[in-house]
Coordinates of C-alpha atoms and ligand atoms in Angstrom, one line a residue:
M1 CA -55.8 -61.9 55.2
S2 CA -54.1 -65.2 54.9
L3 CA -50.3 -65.6 55.0
R4 CA -50.4 -66.2 51.3
E5 CA -52.3 -63.0 50.7
H6 CA -49.8 -61.2 52.8
A7 CA -46.9 -62.7 50.9
L8 CA -48.5 -61.6 47.6
S9 CA -49.1 -58.1 48.9
L10 CA -45.4 -57.9 50.0
F11 CA -44.2 -59.0 46.6
R12 CA -46.4 -56.5 44.9
S13 CA -45.2 -53.6 47.2
A14 CA -41.6 -54.6 46.5
V15 CA -42.1 -54.5 42.7
G16 CA -44.3 -51.4 42.9
T17 CA -41.6 -49.3 44.3
V18 CA -39.2 -50.0 41.4
R19 CA -41.8 -49.5 38.7
P20 CA -40.6 -46.9 36.2
A21 CA -43.0 -44.1 37.1
P22 CA -42.5 -44.0 40.9
M23 CA -38.8 -44.7 40.5
L24 CA -38.3 -41.8 38.1
K25 CA -40.5 -39.4 40.2
R26 CA -38.4 -40.1 43.2
A27 CA -35.1 -39.6 41.4
L28 CA -35.7 -36.8 39.0
K29 CA -37.3 -33.4 39.5
L30 CA -37.5 -30.1 37.7
Q31 CA -37.2 -27.0 39.9
G32 CA -37.4 -23.3 39.3
E33 CA -39.0 -21.3 36.4
E34 CA -36.5 -18.6 35.6
C35 CA -33.4 -20.7 36.0
P36 CA -34.6 -24.2 35.8
Q37 CA -32.6 -27.0 37.4
L38 CA -32.7 -30.7 37.0
L39 CA -32.5 -32.3 40.5
V40 CA -31.2 -35.9 40.5
N41 CA -31.3 -37.4 43.9
S42 CA -30.9 -33.8 45.3
R43 CA -27.9 -33.0 43.1
A44 CA -28.7 -29.9 40.9
F45 CA -27.8 -29.6 37.2
P46 CA -28.7 -26.2 35.7
L47 CA -30.8 -26.4 32.6
K48 CA -29.2 -23.5 30.7
R49 CA -28.2 -26.3 28.4
D50 CA -30.1 -28.3 25.9
L51 CA -31.3 -31.6 27.3
Y52 CA -31.1 -34.8 25.3
L53 CA -32.1 -38.4 26.3
V54 CA -30.9 -41.8 25.3
G55 CA -31.7 -45.2 26.8
F56 CA -31.4 -48.9 26.3
G57 CA -32.7 -51.9 28.2
K58 CA -35.8 -54.0 28.9
A59 CA -37.4 -51.5 31.3
V60 CA -36.4 -48.3 29.4
L61 CA -39.6 -47.6 27.6
G62 CA -41.6 -47.1 30.8
M63 CA -38.6 -45.1 32.3
A64 CA -38.5 -42.9 29.2
A65 CA -42.3 -42.3 29.3
A66 CA -42.0 -41.2 33.0
A67 CA -38.9 -39.1 32.3
E68 CA -40.6 -37.2 29.4
E69 CA -43.5 -36.5 31.6
I70 CA -41.2 -34.8 34.1
L71 CA -39.0 -33.0 31.6
G72 CA -41.7 -31.7 29.3
D73 CA -40.5 -29.1 26.8
H74 CA -37.0 -29.0 28.2
L75 CA -36.3 -32.2 26.4
V76 CA -35.0 -31.5 22.9
R77 CA -34.7 -35.0 21.5
G78 CA -34.2 -38.6 22.6
I79 CA -33.5 -42.1 21.2
I80 CA -34.2 -45.3 23.1
N81 CA -33.4 -48.9 22.2
V82 CA -35.9 -51.4 23.6
P83 CA -36.8 -55.1 23.1
L84 CA -38.5 -56.1 20.0
G85 CA -42.3 -56.1 20.3
I86 CA -42.4 -54.4 23.7
Q87 CA -44.7 -51.6 22.6
E88 CA -47.2 -54.0 21.3
S89 CA -47.0 -56.2 24.5
L90 CA -47.4 -53.3 26.8
Q91 CA -50.4 -52.0 24.7
R92 CA -52.0 -55.5 24.9
A93 CA -51.4 -55.7 28.6
G94 CA -53.2 -52.4 29.1
M95 CA -50.0 -50.7 30.4
Q96 CA -50.5 -47.4 28.5
E97 CA -48.6 -45.5 31.2
M98 CA -45.4 -47.2 30.1
L99 CA -45.8 -46.0 26.4
L100 CA -44.7 -42.7 25.0
K101 CA -47.3 -40.2 24.0
P102 CA -48.2 -39.8 20.3
H103 CA -46.0 -36.7 19.7
S104 CA -43.2 -37.7 21.9
R105 CA -39.7 -36.2 21.2
I106 CA -38.2 -39.6 21.9
Q107 CA -37.6 -42.0 19.0
V108 CA -38.1 -45.6 19.8
I109 CA -36.0 -48.4 18.1
E110 CA -37.0 -52.0 18.8
G111 CA -34.4 -54.8 18.4
A112 CA -32.4 -57.5 20.1
K113 CA -34.8 -60.3 19.4
N114 CA -34.5 -63.0 22.1
N115 CA -32.1 -60.7 24.1
L116 CA -29.4 -61.1 21.4
P117 CA -27.8 -58.2 19.5
D118 CA -29.1 -57.9 15.9
P119 CA -29.0 -55.4 13.0
E120 CA -31.9 -53.5 14.5
A121 CA -30.1 -53.0 17.8
L122 CA -27.0 -52.0 15.9
R123 CA -29.0 -49.4 14.0
G124 CA -30.3 -48.0 17.3
A125 CA -26.8 -48.1 18.8
S126 CA -25.4 -46.1 15.8
A127 CA -28.2 -43.5 16.2
I128 CA -27.3 -43.1 19.9
Q129 CA -23.6 -42.9 19.1
E130 CA -24.3 -40.1 16.6
L131 CA -26.4 -38.2 19.0
A132 CA -23.7 -38.5 21.7
E133 CA -20.9 -37.5 19.4
G134 CA -22.7 -34.3 18.3
L135 CA -23.1 -32.9 21.9
T136 CA -21.3 -29.8 23.1
A137 CA -20.3 -28.4 26.5
D138 CA -23.7 -26.7 26.7
D139 CA -25.7 -29.9 26.6
L140 CA -26.9 -32.3 29.2
L141 CA -27.4 -36.0 28.2
L142 CA -29.8 -38.0 30.4
V143 CA -29.1 -41.7 30.0
L144 CA -31.6 -44.4 31.0
I145 CA -30.2 -47.8 31.6
S146 CA -31.7 -51.1 32.6
G147 CA -31.0 -54.8 32.4
G148 CA -30.8 -56.2 28.8
G149 CA -28.9 -53.0 27.9
S150 CA -25.9 -54.9 26.7
A151 CA -27.7 -56.7 23.9
L152 CA -29.5 -53.4 23.0
L153 CA -26.4 -51.3 22.6
P154 CA -24.1 -53.3 20.3
A155 CA -21.2 -51.3 18.7
P156 CA -18.4 -53.7 18.0
I157 CA -15.0 -52.0 17.5
P158 CA -14.1 -52.3 13.8
P159 CA -13.1 -54.5 12.1
I160 CA -15.2 -56.9 14.5
L161 CA -18.5 -57.8 12.9
L162 CA -21.7 -58.0 14.9
E163 CA -22.0 -61.7 14.1
E164 CA -18.5 -62.4 15.4
K165 CA -19.2 -60.6 18.6
E166 CA -22.5 -62.2 19.1
K167 CA -21.0 -65.7 18.5
L168 CA -18.3 -65.1 21.0
T169 CA -20.8 -63.8 23.7
K170 CA -23.1 -66.8 23.0
M171 CA -20.2 -69.3 23.4
L172 CA -19.1 -67.7 26.7
A173 CA -22.7 -67.8 28.0
S174 CA -23.2 -71.4 27.0
R175 CA -19.9 -72.4 28.7
G176 CA -21.3 -71.0 32.0
A177 CA -19.6 -67.5 32.1
A178 CA -21.2 -65.3 34.7
I179 CA -22.6 -61.9 33.7
Q180 CA -19.6 -60.2 35.3
E181 CA -17.3 -62.2 33.0
L182 CA -19.5 -61.8 29.9
N183 CA -19.7 -58.1 30.3
A184 CA -15.9 -57.7 31.1
V185 CA -15.3 -59.2 27.6
R186 CA -18.1 -57.2 25.9
K187 CA -16.6 -54.0 27.2
I188 CA -13.2 -54.5 25.6
L189 CA -14.8 -55.3 22.2
S190 CA -17.3 -52.4 22.1
L191 CA -17.2 -48.7 21.3
L192 CA -20.0 -47.7 23.7
K193 CA -19.7 -50.2 26.6
G194 CA -17.1 -49.8 29.3
G195 CA -17.6 -46.1 29.6
G196 CA -17.5 -45.5 25.8
L197 CA -20.8 -43.7 25.6
A198 CA -19.8 -41.2 28.3
R199 CA -16.5 -40.6 26.6
L200 CA -18.2 -39.9 23.3
A201 CA -20.6 -37.5 24.9
Y202 CA -17.8 -35.4 26.4
P203 CA -17.8 -32.4 26.9
A204 CA -21.6 -32.6 27.6
Q205 CA -22.7 -33.3 31.2
V206 CA -23.9 -36.9 31.4
V207 CA -26.4 -38.1 34.0
S208 CA -27.3 -41.8 34.0
L209 CA -30.3 -43.2 35.8
I210 CA -29.7 -46.9 36.3
L211 CA -32.1 -49.8 37.2
S212 CA -29.9 -52.5 38.5
D213 CA -30.4 -56.2 37.5
V214 CA -27.0 -57.4 38.8
I215 CA -26.1 -58.6 42.3
G216 CA -24.3 -55.9 44.2
D217 CA -25.4 -53.1 41.7
P218 CA -21.9 -52.8 40.1
L219 CA -22.1 -49.7 37.8
D220 CA -19.5 -51.0 35.3
I221 CA -21.3 -54.4 34.8
I222 CA -25.0 -53.4 34.6
A223 CA -25.7 -53.2 30.8
S224 CA -21.8 -53.3 30.5
G225 CA -21.4 -49.9 32.1
P226 CA -21.6 -47.5 29.1
T227 CA -21.2 -44.5 31.3
A228 CA -19.0 -45.9 34.1
A229 CA -15.3 -46.2 34.4
S230 CA -14.4 -49.8 33.8
S231 CA -12.5 -51.8 36.4
H232 CA -11.4 -54.4 33.8
S233 CA -8.2 -54.5 31.8
I234 CA -7.3 -56.3 28.6
Q235 CA -5.6 -58.9 30.8
D236 CA -8.9 -59.7 32.6
C237 CA -10.5 -60.2 29.2
L238 CA -7.7 -62.6 28.1
Q239 CA -8.0 -64.5 31.3
I240 CA -11.7 -65.0 30.9
L241 CA -11.3 -66.1 27.3
A242 CA -8.6 -68.6 28.4
K243 CA -10.8 -69.8 31.3
Y244 CA -13.5 -70.8 28.9
N245 CA -11.1 -72.2 26.3
L246 CA -11.8 -69.6 23.8
L247 CA -8.4 -67.9 23.4
H248 CA -7.5 -70.0 20.4
G249 CA -9.5 -69.8 17.3
L250 CA -10.7 -66.3 17.9
P251 CA -11.7 -64.4 14.7
S252 CA -8.7 -62.3 13.4
S253 CA -10.8 -59.1 13.9
V254 CA -11.1 -59.9 17.6
E255 CA -7.4 -60.7 17.8
A256 CA -6.6 -57.4 16.1
V257 CA -8.8 -55.4 18.6
L258 CA -7.4 -57.2 21.6
S259 CA -3.8 -56.6 20.5
S260 CA -4.4 -52.9 19.8
S261 CA -6.4 -52.1 23.0
P262 CA -4.7 -50.0 25.7
P263 CA -3.6 -52.3 28.5
K264 CA -5.5 -50.3 31.1
P265 CA -9.0 -49.0 31.1
T266 CA -9.6 -45.2 31.0
A267 CA -8.9 -43.7 34.4
A268 CA -11.8 -42.8 36.7
E269 CA -10.8 -39.1 36.6
D270 CA -11.8 -38.9 33.0
Y271 CA -15.4 -39.4 34.0
S272 CA -15.8 -36.3 36.0
H273 CA -18.5 -35.0 33.6
V274 CA -20.6 -38.1 34.5
C275 CA -23.1 -38.7 37.3
N276 CA -24.2 -42.3 37.6
V277 CA -27.2 -43.0 39.9
I278 CA -28.8 -46.3 40.8
I279 CA -32.5 -45.4 41.0
G280 CA -33.9 -48.9 41.4
S281 CA -32.5 -52.1 42.8
N282 CA -33.4 -55.3 44.7
T283 CA -32.2 -53.6 47.9
L284 CA -34.7 -50.8 47.4
A285 CA -37.5 -53.2 46.6
L286 CA -36.8 -55.3 49.7
A287 CA -36.7 -52.1 51.9
E288 CA -40.2 -51.2 50.7
A289 CA -41.5 -54.8 51.4
K290 CA -39.9 -54.6 54.9
R291 CA -41.8 -51.4 55.7
H292 CA -45.0 -53.0 54.4
A293 CA -44.4 -56.2 56.4
E294 CA -43.9 -54.3 59.6
S295 CA -47.1 -52.4 59.0
L296 CA -48.8 -55.7 58.8
G297 CA -47.4 -56.7 62.2
Y298 CA -44.6 -58.9 61.3
A299 CA -41.2 -59.0 63.0
T300 CA -39.2 -58.5 59.8
L301 CA -35.6 -59.1 58.8
I302 CA -33.9 -58.9 55.4
L303 CA -31.5 -61.8 54.8
S304 CA -29.7 -60.4 51.7
A305 CA -30.4 -58.7 48.4
A306 CA -27.6 -60.8 46.8
V307 CA -28.7 -64.4 47.3
C308 CA -27.0 -66.4 44.5
G309 CA -25.7 -69.8 43.7
D310 CA -27.0 -73.2 42.8
V311 CA -30.8 -73.3 43.2
G312 CA -30.6 -76.7 45.1
R313 CA -28.2 -75.3 47.7
V314 CA -30.2 -72.1 48.1
A315 CA -33.3 -74.2 48.6
V316 CA -31.6 -76.1 51.4
L317 CA -30.6 -72.7 53.0
Y318 CA -34.2 -71.5 53.0
C319 CA -35.5 -74.8 54.4
Q320 CA -33.0 -74.7 57.3
L321 CA -33.9 -71.1 57.9
I322 CA -37.6 -71.9 58.0
C323 CA -36.9 -74.8 60.4
L324 CA -34.9 -72.5 62.7
L325 CA -37.7 -69.9 62.7
C326 CA -40.3 -72.5 63.6
L327 CA -38.0 -73.7 66.5
H328 CA -37.7 -70.0 67.5
L329 CA -41.5 -69.5 67.5
A330 CA -41.9 -72.8 69.6
S331 CA -39.2 -71.4 72.0
L332 CA -36.9 -74.3 71.1
G333 CA -34.4 -72.2 69.1
E334 CA -31.8 -72.2 71.9
G335 CA -32.0 -76.0 72.4
P336 CA -29.7 -78.7 70.8
R337 CA -31.7 -78.9 67.6
G338 CA -31.6 -75.1 67.2
S339 CA -27.8 -75.2 67.6
E340 CA -27.5 -77.9 65.0
V341 CA -29.6 -75.9 62.5
K342 CA -27.7 -72.7 63.1
G343 CA -24.4 -74.7 62.4
N344 CA -25.9 -75.9 59.1
L345 CA -26.9 -72.3 58.2
L346 CA -23.4 -71.0 58.9
Q347 CA -21.9 -73.8 56.8
L348 CA -24.3 -73.2 53.9
A349 CA -23.7 -69.5 54.0
A350 CA -19.9 -70.1 53.8
E351 CA -20.4 -72.5 50.9
L352 CA -22.6 -70.2 48.9
D353 CA -20.4 -67.2 49.7
I354 CA -23.3 -64.7 49.3
P355 CA -21.7 -61.2 48.9
G356 CA -22.2 -59.1 52.0
L357 CA -24.1 -61.7 54.0
N358 CA -22.9 -62.2 57.6
M359 CA -24.9 -65.2 58.7
A360 CA -23.6 -65.0 62.3
E361 CA -24.9 -61.5 62.6
F362 CA -28.2 -62.4 61.0
L363 CA -28.7 -65.3 63.4
Q364 CA -28.0 -63.0 66.3
A365 CA -30.7 -60.5 65.0
L366 CA -33.1 -63.4 64.6
Q367 CA -32.5 -64.5 68.2
G368 CA -33.5 -61.0 69.4
M369 CA -36.9 -61.1 67.6
E370 CA -40.0 -61.2 69.8
P371 CA -41.3 -64.9 69.7
Q372 CA -44.9 -63.7 70.1
K373 CA -44.9 -61.9 66.7
P374 CA -45.3 -63.6 63.3
V375 CA -42.1 -63.5 61.4
C376 CA -41.2 -62.2 57.9
I377 CA -37.9 -62.9 56.2
L378 CA -37.2 -61.1 52.9
A379 CA -34.4 -61.9 50.5
G380 CA -33.5 -61.3 46.9
G381 CA -31.0 -62.1 44.2
E382 CA -30.7 -64.6 41.4
T383 CA -30.1 -68.4 41.7
T384 CA -28.5 -70.6 39.0
V385 CA -30.3 -73.6 37.5
Q386 CA -28.2 -76.2 35.7
L387 CA -30.7 -77.5 33.3
Q388 CA -30.7 -81.3 33.1
G389 CA -34.2 -82.1 31.9
T390 CA -36.4 -80.9 29.0
G391 CA -39.3 -79.6 31.1
K392 CA -40.6 -76.1 31.4
G393 CA -39.9 -73.8 34.4
G394 CA -37.9 -71.0 35.8
R395 CA -35.5 -70.3 38.6
N396 CA -38.3 -69.1 41.0
Q397 CA -40.7 -72.0 40.4
E398 CA -37.8 -74.5 40.7
L399 CA -36.7 -72.8 43.9
A400 CA -40.2 -72.9 45.4
L401 CA -40.7 -76.5 44.5
R402 CA -37.4 -77.5 46.0
V403 CA -38.2 -75.6 49.2
G404 CA -41.6 -77.4 49.3
L405 CA -39.8 -80.8 48.9
G406 CA -37.3 -79.9 51.6
L407 CA -40.0 -78.9 54.1
H408 CA -42.0 -82.0 53.3
R409 CA -38.9 -84.1 54.2
A410 CA -38.2 -82.1 57.3
R411 CA -41.8 -82.5 58.6
G412 CA -41.0 -85.9 60.2
V413 CA -37.9 -84.7 62.0
E414 CA -39.2 -81.2 63.0
A415 CA -42.8 -82.2 63.9
S416 CA -42.7 -80.5 67.3
S417 CA -41.8 -77.1 65.7
L418 CA -42.8 -77.2 62.0
G419 CA -46.1 -78.8 62.9
R420 CA -46.9 -75.9 65.2
C421 CA -46.4 -73.2 62.6
D422 CA -48.1 -71.9 59.5
V423 CA -45.5 -71.3 56.8
I424 CA -45.6 -69.8 53.4
F425 CA -42.6 -69.4 51.0
L426 CA -42.8 -67.3 47.8
S427 CA -40.2 -66.7 45.1
G428 CA -40.9 -64.5 42.2
G429 CA -39.1 -62.7 39.3
T430 CA -39.7 -58.9 39.6
D431 CA -40.1 -58.7 35.8
G432 CA -43.2 -60.9 36.1
Q433 CA -41.7 -63.6 33.9
D434 CA -39.9 -66.6 35.3
G435 CA -38.0 -68.4 32.5
P436 CA -40.0 -69.0 29.4
T437 CA -43.3 -69.2 31.3
D438 CA -46.3 -66.9 31.9
A439 CA -45.8 -67.1 35.7
A440 CA -43.6 -64.9 37.8
G441 CA -42.9 -67.6 40.3
A442 CA -44.7 -69.8 42.8
F443 CA -45.7 -70.3 46.5
C444 CA -45.1 -73.3 48.6
S445 CA -45.8 -74.6 52.1
P446 CA -44.7 -77.6 54.1
E447 CA -47.9 -79.4 53.1
L448 CA -47.7 -78.8 49.4
V449 CA -45.8 -81.9 48.4
A450 CA -47.9 -84.3 50.4
E451 CA -51.1 -82.8 49.0
A452 CA -49.8 -83.1 45.5
L453 CA -48.9 -86.7 46.0
R454 CA -52.5 -87.4 46.9
E455 CA -53.4 -85.9 43.5
G456 CA -50.9 -88.3 41.9
L457 CA -48.3 -85.5 41.3
D458 CA -44.7 -86.4 42.4
A459 CA -42.7 -83.2 42.9
E460 CA -39.4 -85.2 42.7
I461 CA -40.2 -86.5 39.3
F462 CA -41.1 -83.0 38.0
L463 CA -37.9 -81.6 39.5
S464 CA -35.7 -84.2 37.9
N465 CA -36.9 -82.9 34.5
N466 CA -36.8 -79.2 35.4
D467 CA -40.5 -79.2 34.9
S468 CA -41.6 -77.0 37.8
Y469 CA -44.1 -75.0 35.7
A470 CA -45.9 -78.2 34.6
F471 CA -46.1 -79.3 38.3
F472 CA -47.5 -76.0 39.5
S473 CA -49.9 -75.7 36.5
H474 CA -51.4 -79.1 37.2
F475 CA -51.5 -79.0 41.0
Q476 CA -54.8 -77.5 42.2
R477 CA -55.2 -75.9 38.8
G478 CA -52.3 -73.6 39.2
R479 CA -53.4 -72.1 42.5
H480 CA -49.8 -71.9 43.8
L481 CA -48.4 -70.1 40.7
L482 CA -47.6 -66.5 41.2
V483 CA -49.0 -64.7 38.1
T484 CA -48.6 -61.0 37.8
G485 CA -48.1 -60.3 34.1
L486 CA -45.3 -58.2 32.8
T487 CA -44.4 -55.5 35.4
G488 CA -42.2 -53.3 33.2
T489 CA -39.3 -53.4 35.7
N490 CA -36.6 -55.9 36.6
V491 CA -34.5 -56.0 39.8
M492 CA -33.9 -59.8 39.7
D493 CA -35.9 -62.1 42.0
I494 CA -37.5 -61.8 45.5
Q495 CA -38.2 -64.3 48.2
V496 CA -40.7 -63.9 51.0
I497 CA -41.0 -66.2 54.0
L498 CA -43.9 -65.7 56.4
I499 CA -44.3 -67.8 59.6
R500 CA -46.8 -67.7 62.5
A501 CA -47.5 -70.0 65.4
T502 CA -50.8 -71.9 65.1
D503 CA -53.0 -72.9 68.0
R504 CA -52.6 -76.6 67.0
S505 CA -50.1 -77.3 69.9
Ligands
ATP1 N1 -37.1 -75.5 32.7 C1 -36.5 -74.6 33.5 N2 -36.5 -74.8 34.8 C2 -35.8 -74.0 35.6 N3 -35.2 -72.9 35.2 C3 -35.2 -72.6 33.9 C4 -35.9 -73.5 32.9 N4 -35.7 -73.0 31.7 C5 -35.0 -71.8 31.8 N5 -34.7 -71.6 33.1 C6 -33.9 -70.5 33.7 O1 -34.5 -69.3 33.4 C7 -33.6 -68.3 33.2 C8 -33.9 -67.5 32.0 O2 -35.1 -66.9 32.2 P1 -35.4 -65.3 32.4 O3 -35.5 -64.8 31.0 O4 -36.5 -65.1 33.4 O5 -34.1 -64.9 33.1 P2 -32.9 -63.9 32.6 O6 -32.3 -64.4 31.3 O7 -32.0 -63.8 33.8 O8 -33.6 -62.6 32.3 P3 -34.1 -61.5 33.3 O9 -32.9 -61.0 34.1 O10 -34.7 -60.5 32.5 O11 -35.1 -62.2 34.2 C9 -32.2 -69.0 33.1 O12 -31.5 -68.7 34.3 C10 -32.5 -70.5 33.1 O13 -31.6 -71.2 33.8
DGY2 O1 -27.6 -56.1 29.9 C1 -26.9 -56.8 30.6 O2 -25.7 -56.8 30.5 C2 -27.5 -57.6 31.7 O3 -28.9 -57.5 31.8 C3 -26.9 -57.1 33.1 O4 -27.2 -55.8 33.3

């Protein structure tokens, strides 16, 4: 198998492990006939009670189908809110296993066109609210949550209107608010977000199974934490609105809610009837890819599952890392050039401030790797692209092209090391869709940009117009695009770097 085939296989194994069916089967089990119990990550919940299910998010249809299969007749009733058109898309893609069976006890409501709350999503949220409010101490509510859940569970606190809340969220997003900031505001203005759903379901036992699409897997931010204690106060919300210059000119309904909200969020003790479990995440996906890479014979390290920041700076980080790995394989890592590159990496890591990444420790681990083995570095997260052009692309294709360009430029300086290695870099969105394109991401190598130039394609020109998809589609007829189709899951993006020494020395 070529490096490229290996990279593709690693990406597929990472995504495969966080697909709804395997994920649910790992997390949720039924045990016992006489006194049945629901086992959630080994915690037991007796099923003397009636079992209900609600869910909201882009991956929830497949999660619900898998859950219903496990729960069988124990499930009394369910309601899920999923993106508009998802049933038809999955049907067309031949992904029957992600659809509910014809006589399912789970009602499906589709809404939130273009990932924005709309009257359909509001209708679904009201149905979920009604179900939760009607539960008793004898009931158990299973909640399925995935990314996109915020738009699919809109329940503005009266007198705020849906349009008013949508406009505010849109303005925050267009002014560059991060998902943590956006959802901190959403929580304060919503009945169901920020733990609201769990509070309404009390005294029923609530068990939430969560697929994380946020860096660091924060329970109270993913889908705006409808079953988690919120760590945000009204003061945080006001500060965020002030930061984005939105404090003045708020609709009077929003002002009314802000001024009547309790200053502090509900205390964590009030969620003792809730069990929140992350069942899928970028970290889990990377761990599976690592196992697979090791079985293929690679010395493997995970850089981080929280790589974030400007796509251009992240590309520089990956280029420097690849250069260092090539120096290592050429036994030049401890020389003056190696020290220089390590210094650059430490500086870049400090600048990007990637949560939880200790670059010094990572470099130490890298130094300890056997130089005879091919190397695999895995990473994940979500970069930011500041759109400047009018082209078509996505974060992953832009990142791959930028890494390709960086390696092309480095080839002159690093000929003695880069020239002696085969290198492949892959970046892909785990949902199978990178931006508004039909690709999940792209591959690149140090040779890519020079080869494209020979075909008359200048990567720099495409990048200046954020046109990475056009570049990859034209170059060698799309050979370097990563095309997987919709995967039915989403744990952000994944990067794979594979390097092995060649015999060209
Ligand atoms: N032409 C482009 N070039 C590069 N990136 C782009 C381009 N157009 C859109 N994007 C990026 O694509 C992202 C939106 O695409 P996408 O729907 O894959 O991500 P998302 O909104 O984070 O959803 P999800 O989390 O489900 O993947 C935005 O981050 C945006 O900056
Ligand atoms: O729904 C949301 O809020 C985002 O996808 C983050 O989870």
